[in-house]
Coordinates of C-alpha atoms and ligand atoms in Angstrom, one line a residue:
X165 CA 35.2 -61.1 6.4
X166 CA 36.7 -58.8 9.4
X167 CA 34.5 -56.8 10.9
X168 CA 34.8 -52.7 9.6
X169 CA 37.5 -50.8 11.9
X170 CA 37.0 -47.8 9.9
X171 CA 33.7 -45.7 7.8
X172 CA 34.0 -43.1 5.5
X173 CA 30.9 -41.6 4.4
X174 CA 30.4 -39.2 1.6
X175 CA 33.1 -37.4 2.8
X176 CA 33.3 -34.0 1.4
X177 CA 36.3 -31.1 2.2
X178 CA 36.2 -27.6 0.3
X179 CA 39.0 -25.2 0.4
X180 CA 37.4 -22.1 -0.6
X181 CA 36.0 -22.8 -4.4
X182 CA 38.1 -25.5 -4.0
X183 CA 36.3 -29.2 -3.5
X184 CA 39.4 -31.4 -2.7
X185 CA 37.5 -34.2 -1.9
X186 CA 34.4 -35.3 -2.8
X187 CA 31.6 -37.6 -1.8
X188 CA 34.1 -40.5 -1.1
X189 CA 33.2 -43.2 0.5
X190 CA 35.0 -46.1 1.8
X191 CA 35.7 -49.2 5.0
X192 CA 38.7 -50.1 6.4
X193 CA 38.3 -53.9 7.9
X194 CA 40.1 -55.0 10.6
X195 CA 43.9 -56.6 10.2
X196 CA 43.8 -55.4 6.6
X197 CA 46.6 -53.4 4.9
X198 CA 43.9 -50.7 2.3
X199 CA 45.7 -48.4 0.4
X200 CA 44.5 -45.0 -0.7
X201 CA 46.4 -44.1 -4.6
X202 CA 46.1 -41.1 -6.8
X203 CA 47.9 -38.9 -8.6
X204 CA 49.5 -35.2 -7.0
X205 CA 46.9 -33.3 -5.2
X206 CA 43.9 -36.1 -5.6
X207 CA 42.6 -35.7 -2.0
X208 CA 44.9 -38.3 -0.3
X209 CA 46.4 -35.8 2.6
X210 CA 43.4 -34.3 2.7
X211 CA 41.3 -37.6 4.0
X212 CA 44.0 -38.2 6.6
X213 CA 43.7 -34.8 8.2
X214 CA 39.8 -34.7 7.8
X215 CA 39.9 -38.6 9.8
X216 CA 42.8 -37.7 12.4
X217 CA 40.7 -34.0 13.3
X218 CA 43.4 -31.4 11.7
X219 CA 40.8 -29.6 9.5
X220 CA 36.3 -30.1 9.8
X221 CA 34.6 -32.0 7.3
X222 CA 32.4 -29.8 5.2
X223 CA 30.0 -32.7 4.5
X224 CA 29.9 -36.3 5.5
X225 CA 31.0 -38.6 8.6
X226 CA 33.4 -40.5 9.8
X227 CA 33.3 -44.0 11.9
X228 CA 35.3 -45.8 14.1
X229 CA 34.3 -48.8 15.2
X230 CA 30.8 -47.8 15.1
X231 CA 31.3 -44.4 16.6
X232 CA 30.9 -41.4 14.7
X233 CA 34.1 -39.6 15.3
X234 CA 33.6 -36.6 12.6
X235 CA 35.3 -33.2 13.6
X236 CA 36.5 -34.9 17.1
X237 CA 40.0 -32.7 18.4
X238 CA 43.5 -34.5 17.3
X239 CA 44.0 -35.6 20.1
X240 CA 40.7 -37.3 20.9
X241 CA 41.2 -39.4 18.1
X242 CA 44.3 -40.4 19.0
X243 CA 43.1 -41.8 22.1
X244 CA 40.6 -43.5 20.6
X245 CA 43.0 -45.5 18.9
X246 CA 44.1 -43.9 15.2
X247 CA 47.6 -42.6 14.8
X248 CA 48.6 -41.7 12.1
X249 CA 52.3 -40.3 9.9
X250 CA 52.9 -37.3 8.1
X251 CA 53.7 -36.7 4.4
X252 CA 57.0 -34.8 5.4
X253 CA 59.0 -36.6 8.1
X254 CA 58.1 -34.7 10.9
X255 CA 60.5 -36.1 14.0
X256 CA 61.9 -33.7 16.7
X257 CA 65.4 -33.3 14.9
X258 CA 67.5 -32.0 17.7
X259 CA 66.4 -34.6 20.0
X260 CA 67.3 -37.7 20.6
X261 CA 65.6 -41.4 18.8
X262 CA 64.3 -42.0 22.3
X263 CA 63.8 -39.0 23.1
X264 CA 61.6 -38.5 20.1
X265 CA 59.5 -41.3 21.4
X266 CA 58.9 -40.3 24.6
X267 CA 57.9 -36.9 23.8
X268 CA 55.9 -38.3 20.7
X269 CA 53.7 -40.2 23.0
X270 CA 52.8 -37.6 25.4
X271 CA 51.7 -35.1 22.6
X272 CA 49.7 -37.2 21.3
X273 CA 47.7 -38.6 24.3
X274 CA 47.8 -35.8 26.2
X275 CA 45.3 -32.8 26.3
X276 CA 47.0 -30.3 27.9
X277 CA 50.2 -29.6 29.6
X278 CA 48.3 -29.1 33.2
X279 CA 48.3 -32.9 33.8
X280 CA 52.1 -33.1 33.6
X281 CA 52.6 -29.9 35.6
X282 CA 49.8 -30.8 38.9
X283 CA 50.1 -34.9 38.4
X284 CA 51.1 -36.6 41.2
X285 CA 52.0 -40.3 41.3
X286 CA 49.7 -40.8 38.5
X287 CA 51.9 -38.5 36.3
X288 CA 54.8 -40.6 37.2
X289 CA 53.3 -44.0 36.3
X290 CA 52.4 -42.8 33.1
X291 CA 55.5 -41.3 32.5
X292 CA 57.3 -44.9 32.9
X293 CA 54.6 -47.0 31.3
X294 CA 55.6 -44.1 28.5
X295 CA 59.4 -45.0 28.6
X296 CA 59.0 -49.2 28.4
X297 CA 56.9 -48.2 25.6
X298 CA 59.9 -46.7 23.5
X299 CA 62.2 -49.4 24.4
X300 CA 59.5 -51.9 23.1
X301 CA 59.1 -49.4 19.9
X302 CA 63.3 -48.9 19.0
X303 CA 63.5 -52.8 19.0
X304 CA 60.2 -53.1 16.7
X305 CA 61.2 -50.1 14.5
X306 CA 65.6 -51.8 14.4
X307 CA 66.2 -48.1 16.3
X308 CA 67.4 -50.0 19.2
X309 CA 71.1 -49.5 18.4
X310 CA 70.4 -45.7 17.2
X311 CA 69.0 -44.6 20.5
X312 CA 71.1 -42.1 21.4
X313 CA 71.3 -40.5 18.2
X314 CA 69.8 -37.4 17.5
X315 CA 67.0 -37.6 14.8
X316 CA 67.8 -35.1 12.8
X317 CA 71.7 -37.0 11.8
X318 CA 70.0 -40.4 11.0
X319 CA 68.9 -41.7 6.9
X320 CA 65.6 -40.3 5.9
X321 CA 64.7 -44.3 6.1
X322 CA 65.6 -44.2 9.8
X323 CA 63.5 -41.1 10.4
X324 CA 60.5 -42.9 8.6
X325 CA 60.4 -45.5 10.9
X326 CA 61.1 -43.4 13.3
X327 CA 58.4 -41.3 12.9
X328 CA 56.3 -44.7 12.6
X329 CA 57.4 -45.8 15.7
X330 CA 56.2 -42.8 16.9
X331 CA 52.6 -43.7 15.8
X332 CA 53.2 -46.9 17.3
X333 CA 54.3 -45.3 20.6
X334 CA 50.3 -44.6 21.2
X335 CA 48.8 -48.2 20.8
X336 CA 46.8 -47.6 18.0
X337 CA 44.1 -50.5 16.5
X338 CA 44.5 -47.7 13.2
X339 CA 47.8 -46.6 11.5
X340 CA 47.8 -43.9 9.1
X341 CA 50.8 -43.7 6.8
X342 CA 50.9 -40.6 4.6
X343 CA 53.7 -42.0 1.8
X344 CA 56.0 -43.4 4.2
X345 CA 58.5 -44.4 1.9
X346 CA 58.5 -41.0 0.3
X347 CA 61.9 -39.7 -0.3
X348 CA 63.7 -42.6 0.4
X349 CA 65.4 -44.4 -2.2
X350 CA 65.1 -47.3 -3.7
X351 CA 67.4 -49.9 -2.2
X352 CA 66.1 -48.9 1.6
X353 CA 61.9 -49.4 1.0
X354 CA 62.1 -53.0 1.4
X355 CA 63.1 -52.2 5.2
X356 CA 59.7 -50.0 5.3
X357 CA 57.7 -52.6 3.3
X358 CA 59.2 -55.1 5.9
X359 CA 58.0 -52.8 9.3
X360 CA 54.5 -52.3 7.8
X361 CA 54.3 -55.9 6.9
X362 CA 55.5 -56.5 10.4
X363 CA 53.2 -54.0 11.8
X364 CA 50.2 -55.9 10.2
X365 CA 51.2 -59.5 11.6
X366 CA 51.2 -57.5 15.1
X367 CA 47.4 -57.1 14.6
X368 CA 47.2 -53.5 13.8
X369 CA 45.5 -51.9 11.2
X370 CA 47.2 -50.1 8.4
X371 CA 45.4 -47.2 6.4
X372 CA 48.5 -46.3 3.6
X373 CA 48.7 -43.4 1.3
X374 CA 51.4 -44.6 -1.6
X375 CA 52.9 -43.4 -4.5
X376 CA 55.1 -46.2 -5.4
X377 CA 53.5 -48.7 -7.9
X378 CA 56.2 -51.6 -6.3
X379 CA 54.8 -50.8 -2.7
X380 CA 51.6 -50.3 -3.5
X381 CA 51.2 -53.7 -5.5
X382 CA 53.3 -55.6 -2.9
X383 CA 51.7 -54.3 0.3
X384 CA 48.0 -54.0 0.3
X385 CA 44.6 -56.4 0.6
X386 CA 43.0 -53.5 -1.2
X387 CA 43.6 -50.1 -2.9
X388 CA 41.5 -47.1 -3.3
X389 CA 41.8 -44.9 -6.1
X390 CA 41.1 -40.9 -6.3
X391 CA 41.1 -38.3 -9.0
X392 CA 40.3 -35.0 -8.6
X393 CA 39.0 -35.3 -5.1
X394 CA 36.7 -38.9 -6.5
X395 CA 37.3 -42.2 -5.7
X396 CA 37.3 -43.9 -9.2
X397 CA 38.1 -47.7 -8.6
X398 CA 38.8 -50.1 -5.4
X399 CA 39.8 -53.6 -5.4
X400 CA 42.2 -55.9 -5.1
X401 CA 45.8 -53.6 -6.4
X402 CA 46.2 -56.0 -9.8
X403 CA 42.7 -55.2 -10.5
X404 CA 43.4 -51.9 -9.8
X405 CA 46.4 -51.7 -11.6
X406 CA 45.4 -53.2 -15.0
X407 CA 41.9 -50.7 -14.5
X408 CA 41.6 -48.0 -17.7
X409 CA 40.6 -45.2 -15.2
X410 CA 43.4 -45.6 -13.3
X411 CA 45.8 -45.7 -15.9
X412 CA 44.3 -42.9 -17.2
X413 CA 44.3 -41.0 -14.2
X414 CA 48.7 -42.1 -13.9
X415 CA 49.8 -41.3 -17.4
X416 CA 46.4 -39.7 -19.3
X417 CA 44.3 -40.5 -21.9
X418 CA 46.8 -41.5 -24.7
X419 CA 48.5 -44.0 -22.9
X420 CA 45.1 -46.0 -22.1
X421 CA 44.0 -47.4 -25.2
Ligands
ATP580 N1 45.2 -26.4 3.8 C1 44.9 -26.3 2.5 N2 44.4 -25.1 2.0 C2 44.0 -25.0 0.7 N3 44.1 -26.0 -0.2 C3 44.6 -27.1 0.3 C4 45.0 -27.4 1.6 N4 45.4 -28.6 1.8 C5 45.2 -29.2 0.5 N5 44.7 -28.3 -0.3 C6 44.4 -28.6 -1.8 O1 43.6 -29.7 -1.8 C7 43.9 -30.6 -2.9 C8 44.2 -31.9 -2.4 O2 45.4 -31.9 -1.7 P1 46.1 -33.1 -0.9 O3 47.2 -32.6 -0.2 O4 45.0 -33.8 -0.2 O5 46.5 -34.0 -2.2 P2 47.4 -35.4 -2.2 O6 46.6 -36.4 -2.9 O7 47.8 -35.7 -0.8 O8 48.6 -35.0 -3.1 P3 50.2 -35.4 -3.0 O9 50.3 -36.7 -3.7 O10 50.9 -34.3 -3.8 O11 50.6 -35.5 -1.6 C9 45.1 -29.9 -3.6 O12 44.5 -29.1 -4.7 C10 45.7 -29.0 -2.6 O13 46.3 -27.9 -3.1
MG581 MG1 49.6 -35.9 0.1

């Protein structure tokens, strides 16, 4: 078995009175796809955010490779290798596809604007290792013809993988994909299934939030699944799938008899 990239521990967020997610515990293994299901407002988001540094953990910890990475700044974590996608397509819409990679490299790996405004030749090296990294990324993503486009014109399915490439921009070992086939329809996913697929065969490790049954019995090694903030079942997603909780959890308790 590969070794763990990735430890949740107990993990515990309150909103409030609210407990969004609690005690959940799970490993991500290197080169695996692991996919995190549950119905509307189970926690999914929430983990993300808690892993990537967006909001504090009110209880447990968080390990990457080893290190204990809990409550570290967003951009901390993204240098130590996790990047991750957002639920809603967030790309730079006014700006252009390569544009949108350039940019989404340097606010992720930077801390501060100081280093771009006193850098010297340093700046400038980084600033061109930063552009051969989106020409790499638009032929990865199929953006390559798209370029010069600005984001905001192209299919909801080009601005997912845009906003993947994005991700990719940073070099991660981690991905973090918050439903990235959400809002596109049907006939496109199989490009998105085929990127992550892709992705995976590069070596990288993908952490996937999905809604989508087809996806999420296609794509995965192994599937995670909350309710109410609770992980309820994990295994492989046909195991999953044919699980009475889960079903339960999907459609209620009438359908699971
Ligand atoms: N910033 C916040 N402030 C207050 N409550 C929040 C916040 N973020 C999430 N929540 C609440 O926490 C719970 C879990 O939300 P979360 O977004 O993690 O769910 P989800 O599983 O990603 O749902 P969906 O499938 O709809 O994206 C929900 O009840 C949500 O309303
Ligand atoms: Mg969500």
């Amino acid at each position: 078995m590969n070794p763990v990239l990735l430890e949740v521990k107990e993990l515990c967020k309150d909103f409030g009175g609210l407990r969004a997610v609690d005690g959940v515990d799970f490993q991500v293994r290197e080169g695996e796809i692991f996919s995190i299901m549950g119905p509307n407002g189970s926690g999914k988001t929430t983990i993300f955010n808690v892993i990537t540094g967006f909001y504090p953990a009110t209880e447990g910890r968080v390990f990457f490779r080893g290190e204990d990475i809990t409550n570290l700044k967003p951009h901390t974590v993204a240098r130590k290798g996790i990047a991750r996608t957002f639920q809603l397509t967030a790309v730079f819409s006014r700006d252009t596809v390569f544009d949108n990679l350039v940019v989404g490299h340097r606010l992720r790996v930077k801390a501060g604007l100081l280093g771009t405004v006193f850098g010297g030749r340093q700046t400038r090296r980084e600033e061109s290792k930063c552009r051969e990294k989106a020409e790499e990324i638009l032929e990865f993503t199929g953006l390559t013809r798209d370029r010069s486009r600005i984001a905001g014109t192209l299919t909801q399915e080009a601005q997912k993988r845009l906003s993947i490439g994005m991700a990719l921009a940073t070099d991660p070992q981690l991905l973090l994909l918050d439903e990235p086939t959400g809002g596109v329809n049907f006939k496109e996913i199989s490009n998105l299934v085929s990127l992550i697929e892709k992705i995976k065969k590069q070596g990288v490790t993908v952490c996937l939030i999905e809604h989508k049954m087809k996806v999420a019995m296609e794509l995965p090694d192994r599937v995670m699944v909350l309710n109410y903030g609770r992980k309820i079942t994990e295994g492989a997603p046909l195991e999953v799938s044919q699980d009475q909780r889960v079903i339960e959890a999907y459609l209620g308790k009438s359908y699971a008899a």
